[in-house]
Coordinates of C-alpha atoms and ligand atoms in Angstrom, one line a residue:
X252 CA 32.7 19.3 17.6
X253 CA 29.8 19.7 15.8
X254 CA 30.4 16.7 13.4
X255 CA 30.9 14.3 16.9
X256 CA 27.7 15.7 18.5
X257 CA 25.8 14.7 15.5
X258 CA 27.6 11.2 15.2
X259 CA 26.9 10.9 18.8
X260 CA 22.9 11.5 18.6
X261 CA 22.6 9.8 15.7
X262 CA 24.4 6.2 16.8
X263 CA 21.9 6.8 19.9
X264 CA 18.8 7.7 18.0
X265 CA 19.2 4.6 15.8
X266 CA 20.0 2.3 18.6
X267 CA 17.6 2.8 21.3
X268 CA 15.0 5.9 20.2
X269 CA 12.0 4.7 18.6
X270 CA 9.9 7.5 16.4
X271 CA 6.7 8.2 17.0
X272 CA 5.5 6.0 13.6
X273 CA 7.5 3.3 15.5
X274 CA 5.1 3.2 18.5
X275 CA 1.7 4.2 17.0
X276 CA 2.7 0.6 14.8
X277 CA 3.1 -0.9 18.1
X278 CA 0.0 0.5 19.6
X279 CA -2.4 -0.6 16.4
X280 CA -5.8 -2.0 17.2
X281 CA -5.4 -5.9 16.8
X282 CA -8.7 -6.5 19.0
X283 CA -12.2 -6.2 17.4
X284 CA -13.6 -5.6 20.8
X285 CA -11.4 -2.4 21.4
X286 CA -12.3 -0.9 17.8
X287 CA -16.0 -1.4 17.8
X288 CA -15.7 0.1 21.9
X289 CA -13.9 2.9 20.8
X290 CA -17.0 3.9 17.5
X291 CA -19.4 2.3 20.1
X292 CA -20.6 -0.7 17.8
X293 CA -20.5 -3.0 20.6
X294 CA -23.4 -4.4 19.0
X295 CA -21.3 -5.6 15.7
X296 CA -19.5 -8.0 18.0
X297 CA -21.9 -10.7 18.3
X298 CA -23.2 -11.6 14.9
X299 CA -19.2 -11.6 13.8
X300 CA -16.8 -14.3 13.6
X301 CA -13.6 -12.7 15.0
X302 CA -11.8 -15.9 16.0
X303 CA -11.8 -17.5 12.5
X304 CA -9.6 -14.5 11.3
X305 CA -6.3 -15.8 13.1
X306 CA -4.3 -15.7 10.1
X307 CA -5.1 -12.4 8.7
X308 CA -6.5 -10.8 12.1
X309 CA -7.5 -7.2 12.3
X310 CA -4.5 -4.1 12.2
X311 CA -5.6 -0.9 12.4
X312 CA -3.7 2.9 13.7
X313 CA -5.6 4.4 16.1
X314 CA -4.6 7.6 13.7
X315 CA -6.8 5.4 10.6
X316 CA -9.5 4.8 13.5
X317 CA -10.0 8.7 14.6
X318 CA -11.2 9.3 10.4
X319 CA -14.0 7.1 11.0
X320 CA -17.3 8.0 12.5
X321 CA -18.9 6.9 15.6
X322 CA -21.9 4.8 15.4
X323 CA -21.8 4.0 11.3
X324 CA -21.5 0.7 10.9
X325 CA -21.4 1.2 7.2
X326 CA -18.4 3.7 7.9
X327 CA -16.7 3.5 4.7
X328 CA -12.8 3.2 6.4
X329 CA -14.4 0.6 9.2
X330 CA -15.5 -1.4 5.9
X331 CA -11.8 -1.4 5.1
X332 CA -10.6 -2.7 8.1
X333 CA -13.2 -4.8 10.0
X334 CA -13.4 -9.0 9.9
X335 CA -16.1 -9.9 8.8
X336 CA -18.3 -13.3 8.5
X337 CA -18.4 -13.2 4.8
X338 CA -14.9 -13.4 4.4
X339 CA -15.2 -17.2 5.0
X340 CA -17.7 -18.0 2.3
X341 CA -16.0 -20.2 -0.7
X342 CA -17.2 -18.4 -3.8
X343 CA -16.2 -19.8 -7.4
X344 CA -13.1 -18.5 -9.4
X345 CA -12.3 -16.4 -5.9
X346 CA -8.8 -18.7 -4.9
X347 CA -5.1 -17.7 -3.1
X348 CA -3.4 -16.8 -6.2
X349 CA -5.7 -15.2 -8.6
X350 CA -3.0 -13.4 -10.3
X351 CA -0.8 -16.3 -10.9
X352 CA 1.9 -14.4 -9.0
X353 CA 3.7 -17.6 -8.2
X354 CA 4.4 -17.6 -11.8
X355 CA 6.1 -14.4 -12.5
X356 CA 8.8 -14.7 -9.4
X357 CA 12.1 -14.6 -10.9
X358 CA 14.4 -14.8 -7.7
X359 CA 13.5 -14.8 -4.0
X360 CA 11.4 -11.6 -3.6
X361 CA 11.5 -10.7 -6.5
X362 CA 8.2 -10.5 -9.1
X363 CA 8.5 -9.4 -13.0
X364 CA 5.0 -9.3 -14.8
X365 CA 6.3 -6.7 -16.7
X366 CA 8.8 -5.2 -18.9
X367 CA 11.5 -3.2 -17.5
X368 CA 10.2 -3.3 -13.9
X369 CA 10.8 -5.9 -11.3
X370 CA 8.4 -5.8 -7.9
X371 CA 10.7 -5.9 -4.3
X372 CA 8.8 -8.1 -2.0
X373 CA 11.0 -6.3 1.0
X374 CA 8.9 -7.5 3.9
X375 CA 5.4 -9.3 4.3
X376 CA 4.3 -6.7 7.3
X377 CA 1.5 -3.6 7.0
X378 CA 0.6 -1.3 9.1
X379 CA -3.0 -2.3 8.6
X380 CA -4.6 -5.6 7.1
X381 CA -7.0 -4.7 4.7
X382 CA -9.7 -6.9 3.8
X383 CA -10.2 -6.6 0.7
X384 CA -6.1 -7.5 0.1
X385 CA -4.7 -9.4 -2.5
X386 CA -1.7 -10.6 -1.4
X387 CA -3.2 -11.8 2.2
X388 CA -2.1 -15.4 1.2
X389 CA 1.3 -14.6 -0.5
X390 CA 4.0 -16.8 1.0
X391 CA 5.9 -13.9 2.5
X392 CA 7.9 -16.2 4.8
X393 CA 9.5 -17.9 1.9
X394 CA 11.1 -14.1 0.7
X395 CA 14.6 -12.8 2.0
X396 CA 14.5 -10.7 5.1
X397 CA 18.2 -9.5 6.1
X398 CA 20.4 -7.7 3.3
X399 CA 23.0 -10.7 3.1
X400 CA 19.9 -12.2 2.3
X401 CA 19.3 -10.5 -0.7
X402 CA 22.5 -10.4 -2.5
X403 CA 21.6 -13.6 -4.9
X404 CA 18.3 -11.6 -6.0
X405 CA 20.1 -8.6 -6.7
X406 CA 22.6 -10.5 -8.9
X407 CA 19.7 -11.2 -10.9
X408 CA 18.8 -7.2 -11.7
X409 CA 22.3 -6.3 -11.8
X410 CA 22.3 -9.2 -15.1
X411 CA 19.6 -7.7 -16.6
X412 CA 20.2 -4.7 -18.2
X413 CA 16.8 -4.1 -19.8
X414 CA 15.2 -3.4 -16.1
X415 CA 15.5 0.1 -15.2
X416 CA 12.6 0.6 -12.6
X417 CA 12.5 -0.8 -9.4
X418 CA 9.3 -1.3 -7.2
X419 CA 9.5 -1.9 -3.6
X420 CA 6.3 -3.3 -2.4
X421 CA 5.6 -6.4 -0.1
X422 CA 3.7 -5.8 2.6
X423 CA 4.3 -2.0 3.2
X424 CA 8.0 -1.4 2.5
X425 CA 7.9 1.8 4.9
X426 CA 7.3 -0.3 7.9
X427 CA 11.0 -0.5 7.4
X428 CA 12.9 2.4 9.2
X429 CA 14.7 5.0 6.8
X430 CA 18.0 2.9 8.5
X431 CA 16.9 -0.4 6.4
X432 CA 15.6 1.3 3.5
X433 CA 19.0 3.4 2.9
X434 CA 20.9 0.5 3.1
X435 CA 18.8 -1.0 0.4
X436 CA 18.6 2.2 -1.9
X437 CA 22.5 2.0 -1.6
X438 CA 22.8 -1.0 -3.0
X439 CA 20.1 -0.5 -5.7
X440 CA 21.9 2.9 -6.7
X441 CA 24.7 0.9 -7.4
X442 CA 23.3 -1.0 -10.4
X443 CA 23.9 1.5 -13.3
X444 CA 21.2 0.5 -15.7
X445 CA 18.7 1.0 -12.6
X446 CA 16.7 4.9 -13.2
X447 CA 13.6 4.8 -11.2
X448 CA 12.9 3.7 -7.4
X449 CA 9.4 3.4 -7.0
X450 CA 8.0 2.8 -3.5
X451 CA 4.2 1.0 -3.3
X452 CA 3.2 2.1 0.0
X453 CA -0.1 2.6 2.4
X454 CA 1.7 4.3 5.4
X455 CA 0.9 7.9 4.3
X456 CA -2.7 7.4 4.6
X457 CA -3.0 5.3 7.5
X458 CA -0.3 6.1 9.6
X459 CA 1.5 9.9 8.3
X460 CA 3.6 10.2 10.9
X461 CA 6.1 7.7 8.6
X462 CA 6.4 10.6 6.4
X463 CA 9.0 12.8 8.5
X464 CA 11.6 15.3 7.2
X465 CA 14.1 12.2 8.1
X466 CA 12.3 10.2 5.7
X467 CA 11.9 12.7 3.1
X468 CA 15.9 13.5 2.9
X469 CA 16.4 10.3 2.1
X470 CA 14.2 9.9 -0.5
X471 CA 16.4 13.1 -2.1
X472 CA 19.7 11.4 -1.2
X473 CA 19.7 8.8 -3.8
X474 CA 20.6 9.5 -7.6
X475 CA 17.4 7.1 -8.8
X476 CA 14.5 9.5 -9.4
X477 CA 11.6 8.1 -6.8
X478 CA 8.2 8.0 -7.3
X479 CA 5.9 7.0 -4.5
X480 CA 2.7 5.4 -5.0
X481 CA -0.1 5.6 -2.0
X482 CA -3.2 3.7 -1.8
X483 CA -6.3 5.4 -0.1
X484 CA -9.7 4.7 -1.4
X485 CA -11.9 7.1 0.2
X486 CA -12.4 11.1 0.7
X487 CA -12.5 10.7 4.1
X488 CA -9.2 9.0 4.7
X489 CA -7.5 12.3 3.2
X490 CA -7.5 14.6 6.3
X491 CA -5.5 16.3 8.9
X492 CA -1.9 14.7 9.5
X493 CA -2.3 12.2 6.2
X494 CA -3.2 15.1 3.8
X495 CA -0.2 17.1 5.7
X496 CA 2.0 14.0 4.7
X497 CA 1.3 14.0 1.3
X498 CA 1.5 17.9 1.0
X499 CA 5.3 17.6 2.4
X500 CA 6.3 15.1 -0.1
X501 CA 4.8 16.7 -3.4
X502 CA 6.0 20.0 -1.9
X503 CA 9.3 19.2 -1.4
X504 CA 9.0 17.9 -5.1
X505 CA 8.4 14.1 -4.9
X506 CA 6.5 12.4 -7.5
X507 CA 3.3 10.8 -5.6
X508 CA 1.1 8.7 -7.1
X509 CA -2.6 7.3 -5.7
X510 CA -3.9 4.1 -6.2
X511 CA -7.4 3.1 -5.0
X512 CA -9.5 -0.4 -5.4
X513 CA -13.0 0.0 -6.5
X514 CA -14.4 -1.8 -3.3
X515 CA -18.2 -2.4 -3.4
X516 CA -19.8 -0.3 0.0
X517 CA -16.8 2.0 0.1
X518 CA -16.0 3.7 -3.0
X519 CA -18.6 2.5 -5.9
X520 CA -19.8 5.9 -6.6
X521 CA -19.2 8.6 -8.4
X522 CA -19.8 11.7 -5.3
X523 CA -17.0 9.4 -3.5
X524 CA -14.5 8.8 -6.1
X525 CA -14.8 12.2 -7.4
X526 CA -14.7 14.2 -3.9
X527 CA -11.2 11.5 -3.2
X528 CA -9.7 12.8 -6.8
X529 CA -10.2 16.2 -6.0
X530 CA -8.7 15.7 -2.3
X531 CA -5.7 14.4 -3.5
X532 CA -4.8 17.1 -6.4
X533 CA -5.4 19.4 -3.8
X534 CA -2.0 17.7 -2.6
X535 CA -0.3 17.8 -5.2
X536 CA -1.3 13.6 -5.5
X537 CA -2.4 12.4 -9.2
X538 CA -5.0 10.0 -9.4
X539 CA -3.4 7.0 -11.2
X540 CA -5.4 3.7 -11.2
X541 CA -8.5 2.9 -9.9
X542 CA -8.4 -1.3 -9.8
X543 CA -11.0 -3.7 -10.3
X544 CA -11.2 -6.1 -7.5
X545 CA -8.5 -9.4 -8.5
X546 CA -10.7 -12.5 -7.0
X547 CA -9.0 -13.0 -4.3
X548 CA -10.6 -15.8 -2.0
X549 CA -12.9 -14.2 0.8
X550 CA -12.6 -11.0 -1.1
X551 CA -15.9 -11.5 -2.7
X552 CA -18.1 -9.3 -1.1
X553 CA -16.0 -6.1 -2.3
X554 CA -16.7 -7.1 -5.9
X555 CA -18.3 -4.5 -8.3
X556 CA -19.1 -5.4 -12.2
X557 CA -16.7 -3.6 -14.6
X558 CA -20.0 -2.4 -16.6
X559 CA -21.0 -0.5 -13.5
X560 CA -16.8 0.4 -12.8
X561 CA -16.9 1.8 -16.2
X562 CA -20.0 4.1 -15.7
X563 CA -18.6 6.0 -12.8
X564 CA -15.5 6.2 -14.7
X565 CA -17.6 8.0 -17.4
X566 CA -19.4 10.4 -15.4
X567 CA -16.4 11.4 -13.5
X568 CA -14.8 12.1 -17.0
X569 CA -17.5 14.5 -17.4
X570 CA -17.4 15.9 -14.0
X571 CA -13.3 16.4 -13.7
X572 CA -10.5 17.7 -15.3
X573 CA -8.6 15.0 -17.2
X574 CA -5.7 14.5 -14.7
X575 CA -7.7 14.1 -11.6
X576 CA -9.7 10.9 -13.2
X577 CA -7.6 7.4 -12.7
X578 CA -7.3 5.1 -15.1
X579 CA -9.5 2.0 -14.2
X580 CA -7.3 -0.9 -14.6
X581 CA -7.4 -4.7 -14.7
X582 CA -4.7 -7.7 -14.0
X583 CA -5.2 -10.3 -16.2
X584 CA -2.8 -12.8 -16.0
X585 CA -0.5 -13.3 -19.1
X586 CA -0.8 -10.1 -20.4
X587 CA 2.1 -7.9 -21.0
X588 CA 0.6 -4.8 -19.0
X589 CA -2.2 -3.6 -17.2
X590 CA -5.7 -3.9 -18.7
X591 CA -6.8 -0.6 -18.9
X592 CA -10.9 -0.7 -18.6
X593 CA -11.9 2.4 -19.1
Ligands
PLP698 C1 1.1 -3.3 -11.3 C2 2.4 -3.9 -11.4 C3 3.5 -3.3 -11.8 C4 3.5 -1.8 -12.2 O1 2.7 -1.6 -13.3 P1 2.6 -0.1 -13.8 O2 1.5 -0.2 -14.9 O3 3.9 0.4 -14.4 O4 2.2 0.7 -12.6 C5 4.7 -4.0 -11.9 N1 4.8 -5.2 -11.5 C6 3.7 -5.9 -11.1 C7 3.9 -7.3 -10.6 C8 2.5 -5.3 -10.9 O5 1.4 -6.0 -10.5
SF4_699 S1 -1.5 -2.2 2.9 FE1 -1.5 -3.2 0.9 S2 -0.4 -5.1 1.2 FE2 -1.0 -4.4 3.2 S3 -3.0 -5.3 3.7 FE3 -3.4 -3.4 2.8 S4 -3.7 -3.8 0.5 FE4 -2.6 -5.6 1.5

C-alpha cells in the first residue's frame, strides 16, 4: 500500500510538479530595467548599453538579487551580474577561446586537459550569466543534449581505463533536475574504472533552494564518491538560505569545494577574500582555487595583475589558517595541470 502511494506521488511529482528551484529559474531577472528598479539605480540605465548584450543578456535569482544592497552601484554581486558598456571594448590577447578549449575536446561534450579527469559539458544553461565568464562563447549547441545522445561519448570513457574522475560542468549541470542527473550518474556508475563524480556547479550560491534533501539523497545513492565544487566570490553572497545549502551538504558529509575568480571591483582585496574564506569554513566549505581571470573577450575590465593576486595571497597566508587560503591558480594552455601562482 505504502509502496503504491509512493509510486503514485512520485510518477505525479515528476510529471507535472515543478519544485520551488524550478520556478525561482523561471522567475530570474532577464530585464536590466527590473533589477536596477528593484536596488533603485534607475539612473544606471541610461549611460548602459543593454541592447548590445542579446547573446549573453542578463540572468539573475531574485534570491542572488535580495544579497545585494540598495543604492550601491559598486555593489560587489550587482558587479557580477550587470551588462555593462565595457564589455564591448576589443582589447588585445582578450579573444572567444583563450584557453584553447577547442583543442582539448575529445568526443562531443566532452573536454580532457588533464590526466585522469575528463570535463561533462551536460548542458550550456546557468542560472545566472556572469560577466566575467569564460565559457560565454563556448559552442554549447554543438554538445549532446538527450541521453541517447550521449552514448558515443561515453564509449570513449568506458575505453579509457586511465580516467577515473568525472567532472560535470557546462553551463550549470544542476539546472538539470535530480530525474536527469540520476539517469546520468547511472550510467557513469556503470564504468568500473570510474571513482570520483565531481559536480562544477554555481546553483548553491545563487539559487540554494537546488540543494533539497531530494537532491542530497541522490548524491549518497551512487557508489562514485562525489565531490561538489561551488563558485561564489564574495562574503556577501554566503548568507541565509545559500550558507544553509552548503551547511546541509557538508553536514550530511559531502565533500564541497569553493572556487572563486579574482575579479577586479569585487574581490581584489584581502578584508574581502579573507572574510569569504572564513564564511565558507564556517560551512564546512574549503577554499580551493582562487583563479586569475583567463582573457576572455569583453572580460577585460575584471582583470587584476598576478603581482598584485599574489600579494593578497600573501597577506591572507599570514592572516589565516592554512586550509582556509585557496590556492591561486592559472590555465595556461598546454600545460599538463593548473598553474599554481602562489
Ligand atoms: C580545471 C579543470 C579540471 C580540474 O582540475 P583540478 O586541478 O583537478 O581541479 C579538469 N579539466 C579541465 C578542462 C579544467 O579546466
Ligand atoms: S555560472 Fe559558471 S558557467 Fe554559468 S555564467 Fe557563471 S561562470 Fe559561466
Amino acid at each position: 500500500m505504502l509502496n503504491k502511494l509512493e509510486t503514485g506521488s512520485h510518477s505525479f511529482s515528476s510529471a507535472t510538479e515543478t519544485e520551488r528551484w524550478q520556478r525561482e529559474l523561471a522567475s530570474a531577472i532577464r530585464d536590466p530595467s527590473v533589477l536596477l528598479g528593484e536596488l533603485k539605480l534607475l539612473k544606471l540605465l541610461e549611460d548602459k548599453f543593454f541592447d548590445k548584450f542579446a547573446k549573453f543578456p542578463l540572468l539573475v535569482p531574485w534570491d542572488y538579487v535580495r544579497r545585494m544592497e540598495s543604492g550601491n552601484p559598486d555593489d560587489p554581486l550587482l558587479k557580477q551580474v550587470l551588462p555593462l558598456s565595457e564589455e564591448n571594448q576589443v582589447v588585445a590577447n582578450f579573444t572567444s577561446d583563450p584557453l584553447l578549449e577547442s583543442q582539448f575536446r575529445r568526443a562531443e561534450g566532452i573536454l580532457q586537459k588533464y590526466q585522469g579527469r575528463v570535463l561533462l559539458i551536460l548542458t550550456g544553461t546557468c542560472a545566472i550569466h556572469c560577466r566575467y565568464c569564460f565559457r560565454k562563447e563556448y559552442p554549447y549547441r554543438d554538445e549532446p543534449r538527450r541521453l541517447e545522445d550521449w552514448e558515443k561519448s561515453l564509449t570513449v570513457i568506458r575505453e579509457d581505463e586511465t580516467i577515473d574522475e568525472i567532472i560535470l560542468s557546462g553551463g550549470d549541470p544542476l539546472v538539470l533536475t535530480d530525474r536527469r542527473l540520476g539517469e546520468m550518474f547511472q550510467l557513469l556508475e556503470e564504468i568500473p574504472h570510474l571513482d570520483r563524480l565531481r559536480i562544477h556547479t554555481r546553483l548553491p550560491i545563487v539559487l540554494p533552494t537546488r540543494i533539497t534533501n531530494r537532491f542530497i539523497n541522490l548524491l549518497h545513492s551512487t557508489r562514485l564518491k562525489t565531490i561538489l565544487v561551488v563558485h561564489a566570490n564574495h562574503p556577501q553572497e554566503i548568507v541565509g538560505e545559500c550558507e544553509s545549502a552548503l551547511r546541509m551538504m557538508t553536514q550530511s558529509g559531502i565533500t564541497v569545494l569553493n572556487q572563486s575568480v579574482l575579479l577586479e571591483g569585487v574581490n581584489d582585496n584581502v578584508d574581502a577574500l579573507e572574510a569569504l574564506s572564513l564564511q565558507l569554513i564556517a560551512t564546512g566549505t574549503i577554499p580551493y582555487y582562487l583563479h586569475q581571470l583567463d582573457p576572455v573577450k569583453g572580460t577585460a575590465h575584471f582583470g587584476v595583475d598576478v603581482e598584485s593576486g599574489i600579494a593578497i595571497i600573501r597577506e591572507l597566508r599570514k592572516r589565516l589558517p592554512g586550509y582556509a587560503v585557496p590556492r591561486y591558480v592559472q590555465e595556461q594552455p598546454g600545460k599538463l595541470h593548473k598553474t599554481v601562482l602562489a
